[in-house]
Short mmCIF file of C-alpha atoms and ligand atoms in Angstrom, two decimals:
data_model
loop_
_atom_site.label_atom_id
_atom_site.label_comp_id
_atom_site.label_asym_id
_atom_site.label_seq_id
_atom_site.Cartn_x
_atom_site.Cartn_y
_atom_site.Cartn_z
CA UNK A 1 15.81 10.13 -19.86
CA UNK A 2 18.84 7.96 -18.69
CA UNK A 3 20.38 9.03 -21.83
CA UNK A 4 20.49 12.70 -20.97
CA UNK A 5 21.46 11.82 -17.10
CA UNK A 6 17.86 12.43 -15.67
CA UNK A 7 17.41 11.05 -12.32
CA UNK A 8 14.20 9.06 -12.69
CA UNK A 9 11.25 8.34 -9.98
CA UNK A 10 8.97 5.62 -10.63
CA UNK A 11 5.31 5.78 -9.06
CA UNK A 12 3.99 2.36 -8.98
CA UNK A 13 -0.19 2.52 -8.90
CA UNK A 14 -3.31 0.06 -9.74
CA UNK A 15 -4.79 2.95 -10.94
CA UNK A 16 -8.61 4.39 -9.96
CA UNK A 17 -6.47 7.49 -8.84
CA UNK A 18 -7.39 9.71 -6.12
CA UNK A 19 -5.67 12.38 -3.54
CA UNK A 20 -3.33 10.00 -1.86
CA UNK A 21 -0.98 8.82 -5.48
CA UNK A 22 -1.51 11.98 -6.74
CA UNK A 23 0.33 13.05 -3.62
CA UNK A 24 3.29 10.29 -4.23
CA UNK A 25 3.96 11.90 -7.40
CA UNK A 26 4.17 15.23 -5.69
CA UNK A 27 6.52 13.79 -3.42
CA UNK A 28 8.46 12.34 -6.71
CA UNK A 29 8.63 15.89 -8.18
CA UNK A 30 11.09 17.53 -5.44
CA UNK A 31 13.26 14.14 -5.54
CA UNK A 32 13.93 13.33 -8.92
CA UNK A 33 14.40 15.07 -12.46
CA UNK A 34 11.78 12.83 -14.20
CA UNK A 35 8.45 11.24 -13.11
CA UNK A 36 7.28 7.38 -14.43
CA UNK A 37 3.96 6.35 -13.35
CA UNK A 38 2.83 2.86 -14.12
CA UNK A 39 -0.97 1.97 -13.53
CA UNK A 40 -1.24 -1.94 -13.91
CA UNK A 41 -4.15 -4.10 -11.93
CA UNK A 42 -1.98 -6.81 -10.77
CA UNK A 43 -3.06 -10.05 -11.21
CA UNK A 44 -0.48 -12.13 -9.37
CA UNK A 45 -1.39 -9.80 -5.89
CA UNK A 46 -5.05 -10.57 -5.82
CA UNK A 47 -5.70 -13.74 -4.44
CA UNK A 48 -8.90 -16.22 -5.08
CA UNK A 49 -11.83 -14.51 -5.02
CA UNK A 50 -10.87 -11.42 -4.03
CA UNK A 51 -12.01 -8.28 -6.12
CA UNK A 52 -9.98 -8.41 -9.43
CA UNK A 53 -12.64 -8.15 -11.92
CA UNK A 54 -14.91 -5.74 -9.87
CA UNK A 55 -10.91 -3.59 -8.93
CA UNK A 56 -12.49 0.28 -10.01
CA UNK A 57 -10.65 1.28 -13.36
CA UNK A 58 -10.81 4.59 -15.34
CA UNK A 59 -7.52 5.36 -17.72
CA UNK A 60 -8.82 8.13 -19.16
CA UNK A 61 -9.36 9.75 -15.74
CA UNK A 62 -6.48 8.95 -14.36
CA UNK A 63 -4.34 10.49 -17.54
CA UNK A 64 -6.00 13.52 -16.97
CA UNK A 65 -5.30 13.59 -13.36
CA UNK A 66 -1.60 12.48 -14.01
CA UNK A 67 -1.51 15.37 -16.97
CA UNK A 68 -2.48 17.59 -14.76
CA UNK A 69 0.09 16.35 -12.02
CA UNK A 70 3.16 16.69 -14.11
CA UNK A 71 3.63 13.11 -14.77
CA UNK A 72 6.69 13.27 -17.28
CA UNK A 73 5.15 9.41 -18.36
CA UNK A 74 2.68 7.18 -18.00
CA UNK A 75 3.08 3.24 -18.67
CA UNK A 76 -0.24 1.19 -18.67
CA UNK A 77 1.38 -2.53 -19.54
CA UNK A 78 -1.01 -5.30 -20.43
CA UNK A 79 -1.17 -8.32 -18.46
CA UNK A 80 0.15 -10.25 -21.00
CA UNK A 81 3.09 -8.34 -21.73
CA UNK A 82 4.34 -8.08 -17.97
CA UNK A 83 3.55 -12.29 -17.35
CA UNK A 84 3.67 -13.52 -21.69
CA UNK A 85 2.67 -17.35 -21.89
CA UNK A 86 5.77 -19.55 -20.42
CA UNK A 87 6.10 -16.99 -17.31
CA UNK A 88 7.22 -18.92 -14.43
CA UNK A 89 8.94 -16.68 -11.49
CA UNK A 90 7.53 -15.40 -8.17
CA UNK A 91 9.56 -13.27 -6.11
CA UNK A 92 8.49 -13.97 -2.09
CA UNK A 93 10.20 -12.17 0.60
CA UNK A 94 9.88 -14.36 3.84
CA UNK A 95 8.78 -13.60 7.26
CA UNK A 96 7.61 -9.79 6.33
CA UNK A 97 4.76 -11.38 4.08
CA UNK A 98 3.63 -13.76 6.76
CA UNK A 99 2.36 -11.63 9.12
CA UNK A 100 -0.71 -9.34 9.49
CA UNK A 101 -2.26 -9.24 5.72
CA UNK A 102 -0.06 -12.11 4.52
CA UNK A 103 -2.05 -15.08 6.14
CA UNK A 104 -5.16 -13.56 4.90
CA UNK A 105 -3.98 -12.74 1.33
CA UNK A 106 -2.04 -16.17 0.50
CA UNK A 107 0.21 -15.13 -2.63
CA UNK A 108 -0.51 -11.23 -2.02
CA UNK A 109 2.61 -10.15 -1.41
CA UNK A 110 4.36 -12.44 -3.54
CA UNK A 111 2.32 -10.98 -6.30
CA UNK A 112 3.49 -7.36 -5.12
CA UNK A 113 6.79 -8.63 -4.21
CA UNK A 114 7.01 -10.16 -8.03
CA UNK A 115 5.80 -6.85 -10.13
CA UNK A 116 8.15 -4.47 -8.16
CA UNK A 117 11.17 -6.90 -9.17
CA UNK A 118 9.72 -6.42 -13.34
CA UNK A 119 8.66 -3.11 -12.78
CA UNK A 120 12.42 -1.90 -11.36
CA UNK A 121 14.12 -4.46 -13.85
CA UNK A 122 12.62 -2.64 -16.90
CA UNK A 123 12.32 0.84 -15.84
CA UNK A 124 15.63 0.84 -13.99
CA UNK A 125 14.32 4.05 -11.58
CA UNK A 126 16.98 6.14 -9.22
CA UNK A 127 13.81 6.13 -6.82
CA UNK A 128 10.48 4.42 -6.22
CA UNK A 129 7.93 6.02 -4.55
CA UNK A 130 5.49 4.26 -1.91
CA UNK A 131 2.67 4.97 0.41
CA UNK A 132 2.41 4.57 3.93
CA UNK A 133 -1.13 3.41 3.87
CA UNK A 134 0.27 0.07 2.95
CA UNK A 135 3.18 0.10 5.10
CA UNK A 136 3.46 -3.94 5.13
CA UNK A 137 4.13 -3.60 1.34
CA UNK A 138 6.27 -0.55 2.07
CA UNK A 139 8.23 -2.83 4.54
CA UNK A 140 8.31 -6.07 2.17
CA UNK A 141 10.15 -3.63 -0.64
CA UNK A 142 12.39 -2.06 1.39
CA UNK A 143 13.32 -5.81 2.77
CA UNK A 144 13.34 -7.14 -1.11
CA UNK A 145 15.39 -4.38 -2.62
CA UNK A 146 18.07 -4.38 0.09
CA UNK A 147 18.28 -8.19 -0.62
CA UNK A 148 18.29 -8.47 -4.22
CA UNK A 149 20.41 -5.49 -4.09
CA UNK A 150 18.08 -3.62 -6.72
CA UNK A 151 19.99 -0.01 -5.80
CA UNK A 152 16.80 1.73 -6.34
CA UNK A 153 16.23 4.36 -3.08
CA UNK A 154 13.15 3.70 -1.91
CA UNK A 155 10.56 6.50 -0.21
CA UNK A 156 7.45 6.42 1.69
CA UNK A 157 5.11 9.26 1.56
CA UNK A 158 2.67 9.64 4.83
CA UNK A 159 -1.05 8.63 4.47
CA UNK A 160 -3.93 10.85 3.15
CA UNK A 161 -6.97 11.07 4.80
CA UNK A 162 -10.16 12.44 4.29
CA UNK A 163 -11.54 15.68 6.94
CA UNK A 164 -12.77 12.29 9.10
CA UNK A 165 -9.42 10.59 8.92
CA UNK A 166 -10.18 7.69 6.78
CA UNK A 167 -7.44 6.57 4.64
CA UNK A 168 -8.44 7.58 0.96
CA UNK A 169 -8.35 4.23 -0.84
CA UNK A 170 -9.37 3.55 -4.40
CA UNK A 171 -11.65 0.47 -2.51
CA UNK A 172 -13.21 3.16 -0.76
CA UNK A 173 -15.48 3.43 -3.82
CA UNK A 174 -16.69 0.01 -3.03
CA UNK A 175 -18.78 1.66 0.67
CA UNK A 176 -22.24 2.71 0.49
CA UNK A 177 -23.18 5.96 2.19
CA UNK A 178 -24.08 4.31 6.07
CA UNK A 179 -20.43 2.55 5.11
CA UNK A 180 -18.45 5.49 4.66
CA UNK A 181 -20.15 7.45 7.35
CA UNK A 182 -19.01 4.08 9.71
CA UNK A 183 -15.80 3.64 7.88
CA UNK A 184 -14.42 6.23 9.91
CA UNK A 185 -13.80 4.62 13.13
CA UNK A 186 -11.12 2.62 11.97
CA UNK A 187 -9.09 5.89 12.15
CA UNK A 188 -10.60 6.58 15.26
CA UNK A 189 -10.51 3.60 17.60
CA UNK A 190 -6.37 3.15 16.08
CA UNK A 191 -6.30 6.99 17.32
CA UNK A 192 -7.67 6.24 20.61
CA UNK A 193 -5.38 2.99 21.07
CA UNK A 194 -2.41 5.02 20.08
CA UNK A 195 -2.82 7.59 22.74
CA UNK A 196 -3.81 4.87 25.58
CA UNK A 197 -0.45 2.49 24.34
CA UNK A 198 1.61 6.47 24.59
CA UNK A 199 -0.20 7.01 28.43
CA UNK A 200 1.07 3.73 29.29
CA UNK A 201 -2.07 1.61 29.84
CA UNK A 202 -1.82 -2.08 28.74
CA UNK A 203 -1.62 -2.94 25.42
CA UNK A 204 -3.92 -5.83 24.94
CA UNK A 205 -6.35 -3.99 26.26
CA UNK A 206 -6.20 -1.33 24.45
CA UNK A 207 -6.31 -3.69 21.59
CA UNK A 208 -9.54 -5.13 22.97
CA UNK A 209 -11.19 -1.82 23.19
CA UNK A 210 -10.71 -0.81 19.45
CA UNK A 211 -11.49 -4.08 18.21
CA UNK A 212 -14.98 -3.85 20.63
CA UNK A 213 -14.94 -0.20 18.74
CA UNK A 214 -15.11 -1.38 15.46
CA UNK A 215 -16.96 -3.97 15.89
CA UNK A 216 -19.62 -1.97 17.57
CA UNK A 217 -19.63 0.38 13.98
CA UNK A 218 -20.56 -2.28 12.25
CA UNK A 219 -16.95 -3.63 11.46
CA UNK A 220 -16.42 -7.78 11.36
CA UNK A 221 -14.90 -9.78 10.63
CA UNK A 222 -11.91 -7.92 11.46
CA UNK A 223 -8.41 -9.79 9.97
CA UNK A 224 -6.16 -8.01 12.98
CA UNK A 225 -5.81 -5.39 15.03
CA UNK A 226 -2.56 -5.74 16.41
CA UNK A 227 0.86 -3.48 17.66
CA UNK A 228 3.98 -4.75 15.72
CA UNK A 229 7.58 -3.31 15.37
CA UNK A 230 7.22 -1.01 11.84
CA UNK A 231 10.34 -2.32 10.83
CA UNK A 232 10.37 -6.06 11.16
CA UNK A 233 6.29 -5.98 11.64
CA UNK A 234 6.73 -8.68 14.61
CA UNK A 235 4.27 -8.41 17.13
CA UNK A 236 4.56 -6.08 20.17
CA UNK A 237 2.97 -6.51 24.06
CA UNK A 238 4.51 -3.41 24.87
CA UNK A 239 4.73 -0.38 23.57
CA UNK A 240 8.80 0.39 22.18
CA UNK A 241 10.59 3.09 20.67
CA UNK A 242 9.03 1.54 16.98
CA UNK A 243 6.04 0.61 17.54
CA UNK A 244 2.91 1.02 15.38
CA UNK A 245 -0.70 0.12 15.02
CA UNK A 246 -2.05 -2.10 12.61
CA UNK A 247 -5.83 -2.72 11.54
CA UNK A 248 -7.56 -4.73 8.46
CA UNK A 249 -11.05 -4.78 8.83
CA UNK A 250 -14.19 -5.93 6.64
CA UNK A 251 -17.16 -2.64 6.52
CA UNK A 252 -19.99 -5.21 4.73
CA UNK A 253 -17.68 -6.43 1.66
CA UNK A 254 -15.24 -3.76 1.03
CA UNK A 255 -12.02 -4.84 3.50
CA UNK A 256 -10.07 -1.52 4.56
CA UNK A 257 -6.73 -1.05 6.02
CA UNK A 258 -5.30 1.45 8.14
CA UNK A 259 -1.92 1.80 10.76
CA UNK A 260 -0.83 4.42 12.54
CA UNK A 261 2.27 5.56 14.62
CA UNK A 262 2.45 4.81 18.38
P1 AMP B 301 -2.57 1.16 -5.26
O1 AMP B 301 -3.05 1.83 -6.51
O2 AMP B 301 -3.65 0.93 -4.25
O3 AMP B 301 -1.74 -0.06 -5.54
O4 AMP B 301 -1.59 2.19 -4.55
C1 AMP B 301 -0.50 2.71 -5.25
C2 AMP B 301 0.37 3.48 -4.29
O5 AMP B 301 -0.38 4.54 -3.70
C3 AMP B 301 0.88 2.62 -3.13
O6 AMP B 301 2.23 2.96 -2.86
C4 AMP B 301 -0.03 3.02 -2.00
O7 AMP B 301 0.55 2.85 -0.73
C5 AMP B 301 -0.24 4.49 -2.30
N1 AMP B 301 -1.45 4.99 -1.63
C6 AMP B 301 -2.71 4.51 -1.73
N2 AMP B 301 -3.55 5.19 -0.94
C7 AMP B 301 -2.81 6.11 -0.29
C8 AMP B 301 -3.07 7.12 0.69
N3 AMP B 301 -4.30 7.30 1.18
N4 AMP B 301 -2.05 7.89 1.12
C9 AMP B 301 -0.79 7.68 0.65
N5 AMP B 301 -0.47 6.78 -0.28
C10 AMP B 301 -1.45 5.99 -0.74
#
């Protein structure tokens, strides 16, 4: 591709594919000549005992969904050919990955942090494409590429939701039916914060409501609810010019995320 001058956009995925990275490679189309998806279950970002062995996979499903997508490529690495025995380097980008998921995830974002650094080192895209849903990671790449001066251009794609607003999310797979019908007031009570932060009314309460929301769904324990800046992701008081929710919340075991623009 590089060889005949194609601009290049890489889609980075764990794969378990749904509505929402079928839409970043949508978004990839219009930008760039050529389309690389990778779909690699990270070890490095899941931290101890978190899901990794239980993480939803289906490569032949997702294929078909890429085929049908216009994927120009398709790169499913094994583990041990992205971290082969001697493998000693972590990548950790400082502050960004210490808020909000990062003191909950220890090594998360270093893990994330880490395969974006291999995955733009081999590929060598123009562009990477990211979604909003996990806008800390969106923010910790932006910060890490602009640092390590990795040229690529990097582009966020807004969140899909289902009709009900929740955030489609491979994990979503995890809910049982009373879940997923409750799973939507994370949308909701962020909603209903927004608009209350926009009219002016005090922010920690505000806060307090939608945390009493969720909790009252069925929601707990819930990591944060909080209003940070959506570019440094330090915490607000007040609403300002960029402010923007954030939410991770356990529903029984699966743990969801969400944010949304103030
Ligand atoms: P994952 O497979 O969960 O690592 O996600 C791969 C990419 O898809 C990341 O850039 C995510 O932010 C993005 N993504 C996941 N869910 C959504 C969604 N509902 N809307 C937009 N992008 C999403």
């Amino acid at each position: 591709m590089r060889k005949r001058n194609e601009s290049v956009a890489l889609v980075p995925t764990m794969g378990a594919l749904h509505a929402g990275h079928l839409a970043l490679v949508d978004c990839a189309r219009t930008l760039a000549d050529r389309i690389i998806v990778t779909i690699f279950v990270n070890p490095k970002q899941f931290s101890a005992g978190e899901d990794f062995d239980a993480y939803p996979r289906d490569i032949a499903g997702d294929a078909e969904k890429l085929r049908a997508a216009g994927a120009d490529l398709v790169w499913i690495p094994d583990a041990d050919l992205i971290y082969p025995p001697g493998y000693a380097t972590s990548v950790r980008v400082a502050r960004l990955s210490e808020t909000l998921c990062g003191p909950v995830r220890p090594g998360h974002f270093a893990g994330v942090a880490t395969i974006i650094t291999k995955l733009f080192a081999l590929i060598r895209p123009d562009i990477a494409v990211f979604g909003e849903k996990d806008w800390q990671q969106l923010a910790i790449i932006r910060r890490l590429n602009t640092d390590l001066n990795l040229g690529v251009e990097i582009i966020g794609c807004p969140i899909m939701r289902e009709a009900d607003g929740l955030a489609l999310s491979s994990r979503n797979a995890y809910l049982s039916a009373d879940e997923r019908v409750a799973a939507a007031t994370l949308p909701k009570a962020l909603a209903l914060a927004a608009q209350a932060i926009r009219a002016g009314d005090d922010v920690a309460q505000a806060l307090e409501q939608a945390r009493t929301k969720l909790a009252q769904a069925g929601f707990g324990p819930i990591d944060y609810l909080e209003l940070a800046d959506e570019e440094t992701l330090a915490p607000l008081s007040a609403n300002a010019p960029r402010a923007r929710l954030f939410a991770a919340a356990y529903l029984g075991r699966t743990r969801l995320i969400d944010n949304l623009e103030v």
